[in-house]
Amino acid sequence: KQEVTQIPAALSVPEGENLVLNCSFTDSAIYNLQWFRQDPGKGLTSLLLIQSSQREQTSGRLNASLDKSSGRSTLYIAASQPGDSATYLCAVGPLRGNNRLAFGKGNQVVVIP
Amino acid sequence: DAGVTQSPTHLIKTRGQQVTLRCSPKSGHDTVSWYQQALGQGPQFIFQYYEEEERQRGNFPDRFSGHQFPNYSSELNVNALLLGDSALYLCASSLGTLNEQFFGPGTRLTVL
């Protein structure tokens, strides 16, 4: 069974600092990895998708890396802004023959103005 | 291009009742997955529908059932509601069963 862990569970940073969010997973036989953003009480917004053959993806101030061999992914958010305050979820899958996404519990981020 | 839509937005039911949640996939998508997200937790996979059949199922009891229609929209039914069924129910659609999933805004179910 795929286990996904996100550390830290919660963090606060002053505006302008870079954010580093970590995700680890137990089974490296993944098809892709997605990072999502979730605002309180809302649905999930996809931020970045990394295919299993890729090492990283970038979009604006966001960069996500993937190391399948060690079962780790890192999401970097450069020059954080108060609008970046949200919960960030990491999801892996689908595995061959297993089409579900397995999620971590999220990193709850507060950017202090 | 409309994204994934879900209805209703919020729902309040009492224990023992039955509920139906609805999902319309993103245009061009043919696969719908359902997830349950309890407060403070990550989403948990319920099941996935493709070609009007349930293709994969998570660790949820038979009280949770679903359906996919020829237009690819989907319903999630929960019978004999329990307090523990209170959660945000998320629908995701994709093109095929292995590709990127796009999520809807969710339905907040409260069971009293």
PDB file of C-alpha atoms in Angstrom:
ATOM      1  CA  LYS A   1       0.000   0.000   0.000  1.00  0.00           C
ATOM      2  CA  GLN A   2       1.335   3.393  -1.020  1.00  0.00           C
ATOM      3  CA  GLU A   3       1.981   5.716   1.947  1.00  0.00           C
ATOM      4  CA  VAL A   4       2.511   9.434   1.334  1.00  0.00           C
ATOM      5  CA  THR A   5       3.992  11.666   4.022  1.00  0.00           C
ATOM      6  CA  GLN A   6       4.298  15.448   3.971  1.00  0.00           C
ATOM      7  CA  ILE A   7       6.626  17.344   6.249  1.00  0.00           C
ATOM      8  CA  PRO A   8       6.199  19.776   7.888  1.00  0.00           C
ATOM      9  CA  ALA A   9       2.470  19.536   8.593  1.00  0.00           C
ATOM     10  CA  ALA A  10       2.287  23.285   9.115  1.00  0.00           C
ATOM     11  CA  LEU A  11       4.621  26.231   8.745  1.00  0.00           C
ATOM     12  CA  SER A  12       4.594  30.005   8.834  1.00  0.00           C
ATOM     13  CA  VAL A  13       7.035  32.162   6.915  1.00  0.00           C
ATOM     14  CA  PRO A  14       7.456  35.916   6.465  1.00  0.00           C
ATOM     15  CA  GLU A  15       6.553  37.345   3.103  1.00  0.00           C
ATOM     16  CA  GLY A  16       9.391  37.174   0.595  1.00  0.00           C
ATOM     17  CA  GLU A  17      10.994  34.025   1.948  1.00  0.00           C
ATOM     18  CA  ASN A  18      11.267  30.911  -0.187  1.00  0.00           C
ATOM     19  CA  LEU A  19       9.048  27.974   0.752  1.00  0.00           C
ATOM     20  CA  VAL A  20      10.261  24.381   0.700  1.00  0.00           C
ATOM     21  CA  LEU A  21       7.666  21.645   1.080  1.00  0.00           C
ATOM     22  CA  ASN A  22       8.586  17.974   1.232  1.00  0.00           C
ATOM     23  CA  CYS A  23       6.714  14.846   0.187  1.00  0.00           C
ATOM     24  CA  SER A  24       7.843  11.242   0.559  1.00  0.00           C
ATOM     25  CA  PHE A  25       6.242   8.048  -0.715  1.00  0.00           C
ATOM     26  CA  THR A  26       6.928   4.406  -0.001  1.00  0.00           C
ATOM     27  CA  ASP A  27       6.454   2.750  -3.414  1.00  0.00           C
ATOM     28  CA  SER A  28       8.573   4.206  -6.222  1.00  0.00           C
ATOM     29  CA  ALA A  29       6.576   2.461  -8.974  1.00  0.00           C
ATOM     30  CA  ILE A  30       4.499   5.547  -9.669  1.00  0.00           C
ATOM     31  CA  TYR A  31       3.159   6.814 -12.979  1.00  0.00           C
ATOM     32  CA  ASN A  32       3.196  10.491 -12.000  1.00  0.00           C
ATOM     33  CA  LEU A  33       3.188  12.886  -9.050  1.00  0.00           C
ATOM     34  CA  GLN A  34       0.966  15.927  -8.668  1.00  0.00           C
ATOM     35  CA  TRP A  35       1.106  18.898  -6.343  1.00  0.00           C
ATOM     36  CA  PHE A  36      -2.198  20.554  -5.496  1.00  0.00           C
ATOM     37  CA  ARG A  37      -3.245  23.682  -3.655  1.00  0.00           C
ATOM     38  CA  GLN A  38      -6.350  23.719  -1.472  1.00  0.00           C
ATOM     39  CA  ASP A  39      -7.898  26.812   0.088  1.00  0.00           C
ATOM     40  CA  PRO A  40     -10.077  26.317   3.193  1.00  0.00           C
ATOM     41  CA  GLY A  41     -13.302  24.494   2.370  1.00  0.00           C
ATOM     42  CA  LYS A  42     -12.521  24.451  -1.341  1.00  0.00           C
ATOM     43  CA  GLY A  43     -11.581  21.897  -3.972  1.00  0.00           C
ATOM     44  CA  LEU A  44      -8.117  21.077  -5.289  1.00  0.00           C
ATOM     45  CA  THR A  45      -6.228  23.184  -7.797  1.00  0.00           C
ATOM     46  CA  SER A  46      -3.521  21.331  -9.699  1.00  0.00           C
ATOM     47  CA  LEU A  47      -0.194  23.183  -9.547  1.00  0.00           C
ATOM     48  CA  LEU A  48       2.314  20.867 -11.180  1.00  0.00           C
ATOM     49  CA  LEU A  49       2.346  17.369 -12.622  1.00  0.00           C
ATOM     50  CA  ILE A  50       5.603  15.442 -12.926  1.00  0.00           C
ATOM     51  CA  GLN A  51       5.638  12.346 -15.087  1.00  0.00           C
ATOM     52  CA  SER A  52       7.667   9.424 -13.751  1.00  0.00           C
ATOM     53  CA  SER A  53      10.296   9.931 -16.475  1.00  0.00           C
ATOM     54  CA  GLN A  54      10.829  13.596 -15.517  1.00  0.00           C
ATOM     55  CA  ARG A  55      12.979  15.066 -12.753  1.00  0.00           C
ATOM     56  CA  GLU A  56      11.267  18.420 -12.326  1.00  0.00           C
ATOM     57  CA  GLN A  57       8.587  20.822 -13.508  1.00  0.00           C
ATOM     58  CA  THR A  58       8.416  24.593 -13.270  1.00  0.00           C
ATOM     59  CA  SER A  59       5.575  27.078 -13.463  1.00  0.00           C
ATOM     60  CA  GLY A  60       6.252  30.698 -12.601  1.00  0.00           C
ATOM     61  CA  ARG A  61       7.477  30.894  -9.002  1.00  0.00           C
ATOM     62  CA  LEU A  62       6.831  27.175  -8.475  1.00  0.00           C
ATOM     63  CA  ASN A  63       9.306  24.377  -9.037  1.00  0.00           C
ATOM     64  CA  ALA A  64       8.773  20.734  -8.154  1.00  0.00           C
ATOM     65  CA  SER A  65      11.409  18.025  -8.237  1.00  0.00           C
ATOM     66  CA  LEU A  66      10.979  14.268  -8.238  1.00  0.00           C
ATOM     67  CA  ASP A  67      13.464  11.621  -7.112  1.00  0.00           C
ATOM     68  CA  LYS A  68      11.755   8.276  -7.648  1.00  0.00           C
ATOM     69  CA  SER A  69      14.651   6.206  -6.380  1.00  0.00           C
ATOM     70  CA  SER A  70      14.518   7.835  -2.961  1.00  0.00           C
ATOM     71  CA  GLY A  71      10.728   8.270  -2.991  1.00  0.00           C
ATOM     72  CA  ARG A  72      10.821  12.037  -2.574  1.00  0.00           C
ATOM     73  CA  SER A  73       9.458  15.193  -4.115  1.00  0.00           C
ATOM     74  CA  THR A  74      10.026  18.803  -3.138  1.00  0.00           C
ATOM     75  CA  LEU A  75       7.907  21.825  -4.000  1.00  0.00           C
ATOM     76  CA  TYR A  76       9.715  25.168  -3.996  1.00  0.00           C
ATOM     77  CA  ILE A  77       7.795  28.426  -3.965  1.00  0.00           C
ATOM     78  CA  ALA A  78      10.041  31.413  -4.554  1.00  0.00           C
ATOM     79  CA  ALA A  79       9.496  34.803  -2.923  1.00  0.00           C
ATOM     80  CA  SER A  80       6.368  33.807  -1.030  1.00  0.00           C
ATOM     81  CA  GLN A  81       3.349  36.122  -0.937  1.00  0.00           C
ATOM     82  CA  PRO A  82       0.379  36.268   1.470  1.00  0.00           C
ATOM     83  CA  GLY A  83      -1.767  34.868  -1.350  1.00  0.00           C
ATOM     84  CA  ASP A  84       0.301  31.679  -1.202  1.00  0.00           C
ATOM     85  CA  SER A  85      -1.282  30.865   2.166  1.00  0.00           C
ATOM     86  CA  ALA A  86      -3.090  27.566   1.671  1.00  0.00           C
ATOM     87  CA  THR A  87      -2.703  23.829   2.160  1.00  0.00           C
ATOM     88  CA  TYR A  88      -0.465  22.090  -0.359  1.00  0.00           C
ATOM     89  CA  LEU A  89      -1.153  18.427  -1.101  1.00  0.00           C
ATOM     90  CA  CYS A  90       1.107  15.905  -2.754  1.00  0.00           C
ATOM     91  CA  ALA A  91      -0.467  12.971  -4.616  1.00  0.00           C
ATOM     92  CA  VAL A  92       1.175   9.990  -6.313  1.00  0.00           C
ATOM     93  CA  GLY A  93      -0.174   7.551  -8.823  1.00  0.00           C
ATOM     94  CA  PRO A  94      -1.603   5.959 -10.551  1.00  0.00           C
ATOM     95  CA  LEU A  95       0.380   2.769 -10.201  1.00  0.00           C
ATOM     96  CA  ARG A  96       0.148   0.137 -12.876  1.00  0.00           C
ATOM     97  CA  GLY A  97      -3.199  -1.581 -12.447  1.00  0.00           C
ATOM     98  CA  ASN A  98      -4.141   0.787  -9.662  1.00  0.00           C
ATOM     99  CA  ASN A  99      -5.682   3.994 -10.877  1.00  0.00           C
ATOM    100  CA  ARG A 100      -6.127   5.835  -7.603  1.00  0.00           C
ATOM    101  CA  LEU A 101      -4.215   8.884  -6.423  1.00  0.00           C
ATOM    102  CA  ALA A 102      -2.687   8.453  -2.974  1.00  0.00           C
ATOM    103  CA  PHE A 103      -2.515  11.731  -1.042  1.00  0.00           C
ATOM    104  CA  GLY A 104      -0.524  13.033   1.857  1.00  0.00           C
ATOM    105  CA  LYS A 105      -2.218  15.024   4.612  1.00  0.00           C
ATOM    106  CA  GLY A 106      -0.828  18.283   3.289  1.00  0.00           C
ATOM    107  CA  ASN A 107       1.464  21.136   4.274  1.00  0.00           C
ATOM    108  CA  GLN A 108      -0.542  24.009   5.785  1.00  0.00           C
ATOM    109  CA  VAL A 109       1.261  27.233   4.887  1.00  0.00           C
ATOM    110  CA  VAL A 110       0.775  30.730   6.292  1.00  0.00           C
ATOM    111  CA  VAL A 111       2.719  33.595   4.730  1.00  0.00           C
ATOM    112  CA  ILE A 112       2.931  36.506   7.138  1.00  0.00           C
ATOM    113  CA  PRO A 113       2.795  39.988   5.553  1.00  0.00           C
TER     114      PRO A 113
ATOM    115  CA  ASP B   1     -14.244  25.375 -21.467  1.00  0.00           C
ATOM    116  CA  ALA B   2     -16.091  24.317 -18.315  1.00  0.00           C
ATOM    117  CA  GLY B   3     -14.071  22.506 -15.726  1.00  0.00           C
ATOM    118  CA  VAL B   4     -15.327  19.784 -13.432  1.00  0.00           C
ATOM    119  CA  THR B   5     -18.607  20.719 -11.806  1.00  0.00           C
ATOM    120  CA  GLN B   6     -20.293  19.180  -8.781  1.00  0.00           C
ATOM    121  CA  SER B   7     -23.707  19.548  -7.211  1.00  0.00           C
ATOM    122  CA  PRO B   8     -24.915  20.345  -4.704  1.00  0.00           C
ATOM    123  CA  THR B   9     -22.338  22.567  -3.009  1.00  0.00           C
ATOM    124  CA  HIS B  10     -23.510  21.786   0.503  1.00  0.00           C
ATOM    125  CA  LEU B  11     -25.814  19.167   1.926  1.00  0.00           C
ATOM    126  CA  ILE B  12     -27.126  18.402   5.398  1.00  0.00           C
ATOM    127  CA  LYS B  13     -28.592  14.995   6.154  1.00  0.00           C
ATOM    128  CA  THR B  14     -29.470  12.983   9.237  1.00  0.00           C
ATOM    129  CA  ARG B  15     -28.159   9.570  10.201  1.00  0.00           C
ATOM    130  CA  GLY B  16     -29.738   6.719   8.275  1.00  0.00           C
ATOM    131  CA  GLN B  17     -30.713   8.813   5.288  1.00  0.00           C
ATOM    132  CA  GLN B  18     -29.456   8.366   1.748  1.00  0.00           C
ATOM    133  CA  VAL B  19     -27.681  10.957  -0.400  1.00  0.00           C
ATOM    134  CA  THR B  20     -26.787  11.372  -4.078  1.00  0.00           C
ATOM    135  CA  LEU B  21     -23.955  13.602  -5.240  1.00  0.00           C
ATOM    136  CA  ARG B  22     -23.415  14.540  -8.863  1.00  0.00           C
ATOM    137  CA  CYS B  23     -20.388  15.291 -11.020  1.00  0.00           C
ATOM    138  CA  SER B  24     -19.925  16.509 -14.574  1.00  0.00           C
ATOM    139  CA  PRO B  25     -16.429  15.936 -15.966  1.00  0.00           C
ATOM    140  CA  LYS B  26     -14.271  18.418 -17.807  1.00  0.00           C
ATOM    141  CA  SER B  27     -15.099  18.609 -21.489  1.00  0.00           C
ATOM    142  CA  GLY B  28     -13.433  15.774 -23.387  1.00  0.00           C
ATOM    143  CA  HIS B  29     -12.789  13.636 -20.303  1.00  0.00           C
ATOM    144  CA  ASP B  30     -14.210  10.143 -20.021  1.00  0.00           C
ATOM    145  CA  THR B  31     -13.091   8.968 -16.579  1.00  0.00           C
ATOM    146  CA  VAL B  32     -14.443  10.045 -13.207  1.00  0.00           C
ATOM    147  CA  SER B  33     -12.923   9.324  -9.797  1.00  0.00           C
ATOM    148  CA  TRP B  34     -14.462  10.076  -6.403  1.00  0.00           C
ATOM    149  CA  TYR B  35     -12.593  10.943  -3.217  1.00  0.00           C
ATOM    150  CA  GLN B  36     -13.631  11.583   0.383  1.00  0.00           C
ATOM    151  CA  GLN B  37     -11.753  14.190   2.393  1.00  0.00           C
ATOM    152  CA  ALA B  38     -12.330  14.329   6.137  1.00  0.00           C
ATOM    153  CA  LEU B  39     -11.369  17.479   7.992  1.00  0.00           C
ATOM    154  CA  GLY B  40      -7.602  17.825   8.302  1.00  0.00           C
ATOM    155  CA  GLN B  41      -6.906  14.765   6.167  1.00  0.00           C
ATOM    156  CA  GLY B  42      -5.853  14.134   2.607  1.00  0.00           C
ATOM    157  CA  PRO B  43      -8.462  12.858   0.153  1.00  0.00           C
ATOM    158  CA  GLN B  44      -9.141   9.115   0.192  1.00  0.00           C
ATOM    159  CA  PHE B  45      -9.996   7.276  -3.031  1.00  0.00           C
ATOM    160  CA  ILE B  46     -13.523   5.854  -3.161  1.00  0.00           C
ATOM    161  CA  PHE B  47     -13.816   4.505  -6.718  1.00  0.00           C
ATOM    162  CA  GLN B  48     -13.245   5.254 -10.375  1.00  0.00           C
ATOM    163  CA  TYR B  49     -15.602   4.921 -13.337  1.00  0.00           C
ATOM    164  CA  TYR B  50     -14.620   4.423 -16.951  1.00  0.00           C
ATOM    165  CA  GLU B  51     -16.850   3.291 -19.805  1.00  0.00           C
ATOM    166  CA  GLU B  52     -19.771   3.221 -17.358  1.00  0.00           C
ATOM    167  CA  GLU B  53     -18.108   0.585 -15.188  1.00  0.00           C
ATOM    168  CA  GLU B  54     -16.462   0.744 -11.787  1.00  0.00           C
ATOM    169  CA  ARG B  55     -12.779   0.073 -12.532  1.00  0.00           C
ATOM    170  CA  GLN B  56     -11.132   0.464  -9.147  1.00  0.00           C
ATOM    171  CA  ARG B  57     -12.448   0.721  -5.616  1.00  0.00           C
ATOM    172  CA  GLY B  58     -10.871   1.957  -2.423  1.00  0.00           C
ATOM    173  CA  ASN B  59     -11.479   0.701   1.088  1.00  0.00           C
ATOM    174  CA  PHE B  60     -15.064   1.868   1.427  1.00  0.00           C
ATOM    175  CA  PRO B  61     -18.136  -0.199   2.407  1.00  0.00           C
ATOM    176  CA  ASP B  62     -20.872  -1.199   0.008  1.00  0.00           C
ATOM    177  CA  ARG B  63     -22.993   1.680   1.328  1.00  0.00           C
ATOM    178  CA  PHE B  64     -20.990   3.744  -1.148  1.00  0.00           C
ATOM    179  CA  SER B  65     -22.051   3.105  -4.718  1.00  0.00           C
ATOM    180  CA  GLY B  66     -21.840   4.962  -7.962  1.00  0.00           C
ATOM    181  CA  HIS B  67     -22.862   5.215 -11.537  1.00  0.00           C
ATOM    182  CA  GLN B  68     -21.531   6.692 -14.754  1.00  0.00           C
ATOM    183  CA  PHE B  69     -23.840   7.791 -17.523  1.00  0.00           C
ATOM    184  CA  PRO B  70     -23.256   7.663 -21.308  1.00  0.00           C
ATOM    185  CA  ASN B  71     -22.375  11.383 -21.275  1.00  0.00           C
ATOM    186  CA  TYR B  72     -19.591  10.525 -18.755  1.00  0.00           C
ATOM    187  CA  SER B  73     -21.225  12.330 -15.837  1.00  0.00           C
ATOM    188  CA  SER B  74     -21.331  10.418 -12.597  1.00  0.00           C
ATOM    189  CA  GLU B  75     -23.233  10.016  -9.352  1.00  0.00           C
ATOM    190  CA  LEU B  76     -22.063   8.945  -5.925  1.00  0.00           C
ATOM    191  CA  ASN B  77     -24.697   7.397  -3.667  1.00  0.00           C
ATOM    192  CA  VAL B  78     -24.285   6.819   0.038  1.00  0.00           C
ATOM    193  CA  ASN B  79     -26.882   4.782   1.928  1.00  0.00           C
ATOM    194  CA  ALA B  80     -27.560   4.530   5.665  1.00  0.00           C
ATOM    195  CA  LEU B  81     -25.529   7.653   6.441  1.00  0.00           C
ATOM    196  CA  LEU B  82     -23.296   7.667   9.505  1.00  0.00           C
ATOM    197  CA  LEU B  83     -21.894  10.647  11.377  1.00  0.00           C
ATOM    198  CA  GLY B  84     -18.476   9.628  10.094  1.00  0.00           C
ATOM    199  CA  ASP B  85     -19.588  10.165   6.510  1.00  0.00           C
ATOM    200  CA  SER B  86     -19.427  13.920   7.095  1.00  0.00           C
ATOM    201  CA  ALA B  87     -16.721  15.141   4.734  1.00  0.00           C
ATOM    202  CA  LEU B  88     -15.890  17.002   1.556  1.00  0.00           C
ATOM    203  CA  TYR B  89     -16.587  14.751  -1.432  1.00  0.00           C
ATOM    204  CA  LEU B  90     -14.399  15.487  -4.417  1.00  0.00           C
ATOM    205  CA  CYS B  91     -14.873  14.406  -7.982  1.00  0.00           C
ATOM    206  CA  ALA B  92     -11.987  14.290 -10.437  1.00  0.00           C
ATOM    207  CA  SER B  93     -12.040  13.699 -14.162  1.00  0.00           C
ATOM    208  CA  SER B  94      -9.358  12.600 -16.597  1.00  0.00           C
ATOM    209  CA  LEU B  95      -8.912  11.441 -20.152  1.00  0.00           C
ATOM    210  CA  GLY B  96      -8.404   7.750 -19.630  1.00  0.00           C
ATOM    211  CA  THR B  97      -7.629   6.092 -16.336  1.00  0.00           C
ATOM    212  CA  LEU B  98      -3.924   6.938 -16.080  1.00  0.00           C
ATOM    213  CA  ASN B  99      -3.728  10.632 -16.957  1.00  0.00           C
ATOM    214  CA  GLU B 100      -3.752  13.836 -14.936  1.00  0.00           C
ATOM    215  CA  GLN B 101      -6.862  14.233 -12.801  1.00  0.00           C
ATOM    216  CA  PHE B 102      -8.701  17.552 -12.569  1.00  0.00           C
ATOM    217  CA  PHE B 103     -10.785  18.180  -9.492  1.00  0.00           C
ATOM    218  CA  GLY B 104     -14.125  19.846  -8.956  1.00  0.00           C
ATOM    219  CA  PRO B 105     -14.974  22.211  -6.091  1.00  0.00           C
ATOM    220  CA  GLY B 106     -16.443  19.417  -3.980  1.00  0.00           C
ATOM    221  CA  THR B 107     -19.672  18.796  -2.113  1.00  0.00           C
ATOM    222  CA  ARG B 108     -19.641  19.387   1.642  1.00  0.00           C
ATOM    223  CA  LEU B 109     -21.799  16.731   3.313  1.00  0.00           C
ATOM    224  CA  THR B 110     -22.780  17.142   6.952  1.00  0.00           C
ATOM    225  CA  VAL B 111     -24.522  14.253   8.707  1.00  0.00           C
ATOM    226  CA  LEU B 112     -26.338  15.142  11.940  1.00  0.00           C
TER     227      LEU B 112
END
